[in-house]
């Protein structure tokens, strides 16, 4: 598989790691790649019933050069909180990585 889209982004372009959680719309979490660097997307969703799930759509979501991605979620009307990122993934601005009380 040709991974030039990934290697060019990391080694030949001037990007930085910064993802932003834009919101929840039509049962999809909307994420913007503000910094332009292709980093893994990790979404933690907490529901009002106390359960939670972690979603990792994979690096291929950036393959077509998208700046904004939409990730489908189940039970969107029951979501209490959505957080973006993980401890091992750097993010320049973490203030835009949390959405509380989506209802």
Short mmCIF file of C-alpha atoms in Angstrom, two decimals:
data_model
loop_
_atom_site.label_atom_id
_atom_site.label_comp_id
_atom_site.label_asym_id
_atom_site.label_seq_id
_atom_site.Cartn_x
_atom_site.Cartn_y
_atom_site.Cartn_z
CA UNK A 1 0.00 0.00 0.00
CA UNK A 2 1.26 3.45 -0.87
CA UNK A 3 1.76 5.47 2.33
CA UNK A 4 3.28 8.58 0.74
CA UNK A 5 0.35 10.67 2.05
CA UNK A 6 1.47 9.78 5.60
CA UNK A 7 5.25 10.05 5.23
CA UNK A 8 5.07 13.34 3.32
CA UNK A 9 2.85 14.81 6.03
CA UNK A 10 5.22 13.82 8.84
CA UNK A 11 8.62 14.50 7.26
CA UNK A 12 8.26 17.04 4.47
CA UNK A 13 5.49 19.38 5.63
CA UNK A 14 5.46 21.86 8.51
CA UNK A 15 2.53 20.61 10.59
CA UNK A 16 1.88 20.18 14.29
CA UNK A 17 -0.28 17.88 16.38
CA UNK A 18 -3.59 19.57 17.20
CA UNK A 19 -7.01 17.97 16.87
CA UNK A 20 -10.21 19.76 17.88
CA UNK A 21 -13.59 18.34 18.82
CA UNK A 22 -16.04 20.46 16.83
CA UNK A 23 -19.26 18.85 18.03
CA UNK A 24 -21.88 16.17 17.62
CA UNK A 25 -24.28 16.39 14.70
CA UNK A 26 -26.54 13.83 13.04
CA UNK A 27 -25.11 10.95 15.14
CA UNK A 28 -21.54 11.84 14.12
CA UNK A 29 -18.65 13.26 16.10
CA UNK A 30 -16.99 16.02 14.07
CA UNK A 31 -13.23 16.41 14.45
CA UNK A 32 -10.98 19.01 12.85
CA UNK A 33 -7.27 18.54 12.27
CA UNK A 34 -6.25 22.09 13.18
CA UNK A 35 -2.49 21.42 13.15
CA UNK A 36 -2.48 19.38 9.96
CA UNK A 37 -0.32 16.53 11.31
CA UNK A 38 -1.80 13.10 10.71
CA UNK A 39 -2.08 11.66 14.22
CA UNK A 40 -4.28 8.86 15.58
CA UNK A 41 -7.82 9.80 16.58
CA UNK A 42 -8.96 8.47 19.96
CA UNK A 43 -12.50 9.31 21.05
CA UNK A 44 -13.80 8.47 24.54
CA UNK A 45 -17.59 8.58 24.86
CA UNK A 46 -19.32 8.47 28.25
CA UNK A 47 -23.04 7.78 28.45
CA UNK A 48 -25.55 8.88 31.08
CA UNK A 49 -26.03 5.25 32.19
CA UNK A 50 -22.39 5.11 33.36
CA UNK A 51 -21.01 3.08 30.46
CA UNK A 52 -18.28 4.33 28.15
CA UNK A 53 -16.60 3.32 24.92
CA UNK A 54 -13.36 4.19 23.19
CA UNK A 55 -13.28 4.60 19.43
CA UNK A 56 -10.11 4.62 17.30
CA UNK A 57 -11.02 5.07 13.63
CA UNK A 58 -7.40 4.68 12.44
CA UNK A 59 -4.93 6.89 10.58
CA UNK A 60 -6.54 6.19 7.23
CA UNK A 61 -9.23 8.81 8.04
CA UNK A 62 -6.64 11.40 6.97
CA UNK A 63 -5.56 9.60 3.77
CA UNK A 64 -7.62 11.73 1.39
CA UNK A 65 -6.27 14.95 2.92
CA UNK A 66 -9.41 15.80 4.89
CA UNK A 67 -9.15 18.61 7.39
CA UNK A 68 -12.44 17.60 9.04
CA UNK A 69 -13.71 14.07 9.65
CA UNK A 70 -17.06 12.68 10.79
CA UNK A 71 -17.13 9.56 12.95
CA UNK A 72 -20.47 7.76 13.37
CA UNK A 73 -21.55 7.01 16.95
CA UNK A 74 -24.34 4.93 18.40
CA UNK A 75 -26.81 6.12 21.03
CA UNK A 76 -25.96 9.78 20.34
CA UNK A 77 -28.97 10.97 22.30
CA UNK A 78 -27.60 9.25 25.45
CA UNK A 79 -24.11 10.80 25.38
CA UNK A 80 -23.02 12.66 28.50
CA UNK A 81 -19.47 13.56 27.49
CA UNK A 82 -17.09 13.19 24.57
CA UNK A 83 -13.34 13.59 24.95
CA UNK A 84 -10.69 13.53 22.26
CA UNK A 85 -7.11 12.30 22.54
CA UNK A 86 -4.97 10.01 24.67
CA UNK A 87 -2.03 10.45 27.04
CA UNK A 88 0.47 9.21 24.46
CA UNK A 89 -0.76 11.49 21.64
CA UNK A 90 0.50 15.06 21.84
CA UNK A 91 -1.95 17.91 21.28
CA UNK A 92 -0.91 21.58 21.21
CA UNK A 93 -4.29 22.87 22.45
CA UNK A 94 -6.19 20.47 24.71
CA UNK A 95 -8.86 23.06 25.56
CA UNK A 96 -10.87 22.06 22.48
CA UNK A 97 -10.86 18.31 23.20
CA UNK A 98 -13.88 17.99 25.51
CA UNK A 99 -17.62 18.24 24.95
CA UNK A 100 -19.84 17.91 28.04
CA UNK A 101 -23.60 17.37 28.25
CA UNK A 102 -24.17 17.02 24.56
CA UNK A 103 -27.95 16.63 24.97
#
